[in-house]
Amino acid sequence: MKNWMIASALGLALSGSMLGGSALADTVFGKRPALKDVVKISALLDQPEQYLNKEIKVEGIATDVCSMRGCWMKIQSDRKKESLLIKVNDGEMVFPMSARGKNTVIQGKLVKRTIPVNEVIELEKARAEKAGKKFDPASVKGPRTVYMFKPSGVVIAD
């Protein structure tokens, strides 16, 4: 009996390594991305209107994660100093803080949102307070258009 249990455990360990063991350790949210083609984040940011509401797949390193509810992540672009915001409704998916620095594959749709002036003022005020800087509400000249990626599936590599 003892030998059978050891053989079973060894068999499971070997089958995991033959299946590409790292895939077994990945963290998956929603449906595992299945599209073959990956769109570069730089291409997405250069021509967002071309990709609006189309199911696509992107990939990059997670650079930041919402520390309150895990409802968003920033993914580094293939160009320096650019990132793509991955946003879900609270509780749909909860991205862990441990995702930072890990390769992430996301499938979903790019959506456009226009943020009203009063919300832009509140966002900028909070950002300034966090940075210890002064903020002048008159510096906000109008609503702001932002693009966010709404995922149907996310894989964070371990």
PDB file of C-alpha atoms in Angstrom, residues 60-155:
ATOM      1  CA  GLY A  60       3.134  42.188 -20.330  1.00  0.00           C
ATOM      2  CA  ILE A  61       4.576  42.496 -16.849  1.00  0.00           C
ATOM      3  CA  ALA A  62       2.201  43.591 -14.085  1.00  0.00           C
ATOM      4  CA  THR A  63       3.681  46.769 -12.599  1.00  0.00           C
ATOM      5  CA  ASP A  64       0.966  47.805 -10.146  1.00  0.00           C
ATOM      6  CA  VAL A  65      -2.137  46.314  -8.527  1.00  0.00           C
ATOM      7  CA  CYS A  66      -5.026  47.896  -6.619  1.00  0.00           C
ATOM      8  CA  SER A  67      -4.150  47.435  -2.957  1.00  0.00           C
ATOM      9  CA  MET A  68      -7.707  47.952  -1.721  1.00  0.00           C
ATOM     10  CA  ARG A  69      -9.847  45.507  -3.721  1.00  0.00           C
ATOM     11  CA  GLY A  70      -7.580  44.058  -6.400  1.00  0.00           C
ATOM     12  CA  CYS A  71      -9.926  45.518  -9.022  1.00  0.00           C
ATOM     13  CA  TRP A  72      -7.240  46.830 -11.394  1.00  0.00           C
ATOM     14  CA  MET A  73      -3.730  46.129 -12.604  1.00  0.00           C
ATOM     15  CA  LYS A  74      -1.305  48.067 -14.748  1.00  0.00           C
ATOM     16  CA  ILE A  75       0.550  46.093 -17.410  1.00  0.00           C
ATOM     17  CA  GLN A  76       3.853  47.416 -18.771  1.00  0.00           C
ATOM     18  CA  SER A  77       3.863  48.203 -22.475  1.00  0.00           C
ATOM     19  CA  ASP A  78       6.554  46.998 -24.841  1.00  0.00           C
ATOM     20  CA  ARG A  79       7.572  50.699 -24.896  1.00  0.00           C
ATOM     21  CA  LYS A  80       9.122  52.352 -21.861  1.00  0.00           C
ATOM     22  CA  LYS A  81       6.980  54.504 -19.551  1.00  0.00           C
ATOM     23  CA  GLU A  82       3.688  53.214 -20.966  1.00  0.00           C
ATOM     24  CA  SER A  83       1.170  50.910 -19.372  1.00  0.00           C
ATOM     25  CA  LEU A  84      -2.318  49.568 -19.939  1.00  0.00           C
ATOM     26  CA  LEU A  85      -4.956  49.670 -17.212  1.00  0.00           C
ATOM     27  CA  ILE A  86      -6.748  46.350 -16.711  1.00  0.00           C
ATOM     28  CA  LYS A  87     -10.005  47.082 -14.842  1.00  0.00           C
ATOM     29  CA  VAL A  88     -12.783  44.865 -13.515  1.00  0.00           C
ATOM     30  CA  ASN A  89     -15.870  45.605 -11.458  1.00  0.00           C
ATOM     31  CA  ASP A  90     -15.221  45.094  -7.748  1.00  0.00           C
ATOM     32  CA  GLY A  91     -15.370  41.404  -6.898  1.00  0.00           C
ATOM     33  CA  GLU A  92     -15.454  40.078 -10.499  1.00  0.00           C
ATOM     34  CA  MET A  93     -11.789  39.161 -10.302  1.00  0.00           C
ATOM     35  CA  VAL A  94      -9.457  40.007  -7.434  1.00  0.00           C
ATOM     36  CA  PHE A  95      -5.896  40.501  -8.621  1.00  0.00           C
ATOM     37  CA  PRO A  96      -3.318  39.684  -5.931  1.00  0.00           C
ATOM     38  CA  MET A  97      -0.549  42.080  -4.949  1.00  0.00           C
ATOM     39  CA  SER A  98       1.847  39.204  -5.689  1.00  0.00           C
ATOM     40  CA  ALA A  99       1.136  39.730  -9.420  1.00  0.00           C
ATOM     41  CA  ARG A 100       3.611  42.636  -9.471  1.00  0.00           C
ATOM     42  CA  GLY A 101       6.636  41.794 -11.564  1.00  0.00           C
ATOM     43  CA  LYS A 102       5.036  38.732 -13.131  1.00  0.00           C
ATOM     44  CA  ASN A 103       4.251  38.088 -16.777  1.00  0.00           C
ATOM     45  CA  THR A 104       0.532  38.431 -17.374  1.00  0.00           C
ATOM     46  CA  VAL A 105      -1.591  37.371 -20.357  1.00  0.00           C
ATOM     47  CA  ILE A 106      -4.987  39.034 -20.684  1.00  0.00           C
ATOM     48  CA  GLN A 107      -7.842  38.474 -23.120  1.00  0.00           C
ATOM     49  CA  GLY A 108     -10.730  40.916 -23.281  1.00  0.00           C
ATOM     50  CA  LYS A 109     -11.948  44.162 -24.804  1.00  0.00           C
ATOM     51  CA  LEU A 110     -10.657  47.711 -24.826  1.00  0.00           C
ATOM     52  CA  VAL A 111     -13.329  50.153 -23.660  1.00  0.00           C
ATOM     53  CA  LYS A 112     -13.479  53.930 -23.713  1.00  0.00           C
ATOM     54  CA  ARG A 113     -14.709  56.007 -20.796  1.00  0.00           C
ATOM     55  CA  THR A 114     -15.196  59.735 -20.554  1.00  0.00           C
ATOM     56  CA  ILE A 115     -14.614  60.941 -17.003  1.00  0.00           C
ATOM     57  CA  PRO A 116     -16.710  64.013 -16.097  1.00  0.00           C
ATOM     58  CA  VAL A 117     -14.891  67.162 -14.937  1.00  0.00           C
ATOM     59  CA  ASN A 118     -15.997  66.804 -11.296  1.00  0.00           C
ATOM     60  CA  GLU A 119     -14.555  63.261 -11.137  1.00  0.00           C
ATOM     61  CA  VAL A 120     -11.310  64.377 -12.814  1.00  0.00           C
ATOM     62  CA  ILE A 121     -10.973  67.107 -10.175  1.00  0.00           C
ATOM     63  CA  GLU A 122     -11.475  64.566  -7.359  1.00  0.00           C
ATOM     64  CA  LEU A 123      -8.975  62.145  -8.914  1.00  0.00           C
ATOM     65  CA  GLU A 124      -6.338  64.838  -9.408  1.00  0.00           C
ATOM     66  CA  LYS A 125      -6.926  66.225  -5.914  1.00  0.00           C
ATOM     67  CA  ALA A 126      -6.396  62.760  -4.389  1.00  0.00           C
ATOM     68  CA  ARG A 127      -3.295  62.205  -6.530  1.00  0.00           C
ATOM     69  CA  ALA A 128      -1.826  65.562  -5.419  1.00  0.00           C
ATOM     70  CA  GLU A 129      -2.570  64.865  -1.743  1.00  0.00           C
ATOM     71  CA  LYS A 130      -0.912  61.459  -1.992  1.00  0.00           C
ATOM     72  CA  ALA A 131       2.181  63.082  -3.531  1.00  0.00           C
ATOM     73  CA  GLY A 132       2.157  65.908  -0.963  1.00  0.00           C
ATOM     74  CA  LYS A 133       1.604  68.565  -3.631  1.00  0.00           C
ATOM     75  CA  LYS A 134      -0.836  71.434  -4.030  1.00  0.00           C
ATOM     76  CA  PHE A 135      -3.699  71.114  -6.487  1.00  0.00           C
ATOM     77  CA  ASP A 136      -5.602  73.855  -8.309  1.00  0.00           C
ATOM     78  CA  PRO A 137      -9.034  72.657  -9.527  1.00  0.00           C
ATOM     79  CA  ALA A 138      -8.908  75.349 -12.239  1.00  0.00           C
ATOM     80  CA  SER A 139      -6.074  73.381 -13.858  1.00  0.00           C
ATOM     81  CA  VAL A 140      -8.650  70.805 -15.025  1.00  0.00           C
ATOM     82  CA  LYS A 141      -9.912  72.095 -18.370  1.00  0.00           C
ATOM     83  CA  GLY A 142     -12.563  69.516 -19.163  1.00  0.00           C
ATOM     84  CA  PRO A 143     -13.595  65.876 -19.098  1.00  0.00           C
ATOM     85  CA  ARG A 144     -10.943  63.237 -19.670  1.00  0.00           C
ATOM     86  CA  THR A 145     -11.122  60.270 -22.023  1.00  0.00           C
ATOM     87  CA  VAL A 146      -9.453  57.095 -20.823  1.00  0.00           C
ATOM     88  CA  TYR A 147      -9.105  53.630 -22.301  1.00  0.00           C
ATOM     89  CA  MET A 148      -9.274  50.566 -20.083  1.00  0.00           C
ATOM     90  CA  PHE A 149      -9.007  46.882 -20.807  1.00  0.00           C
ATOM     91  CA  LYS A 150     -11.941  44.806 -19.521  1.00  0.00           C
ATOM     92  CA  PRO A 151     -10.706  41.217 -19.251  1.00  0.00           C
ATOM     93  CA  SER A 152     -12.660  38.039 -19.842  1.00  0.00           C
ATOM     94  CA  GLY A 153      -9.622  36.018 -18.804  1.00  0.00           C
ATOM     95  CA  VAL A 154      -6.267  36.625 -17.125  1.00  0.00           C
ATOM     96  CA  VAL A 155      -3.287  34.351 -16.520  1.00  0.00           C
TER      97      VAL A 155
END
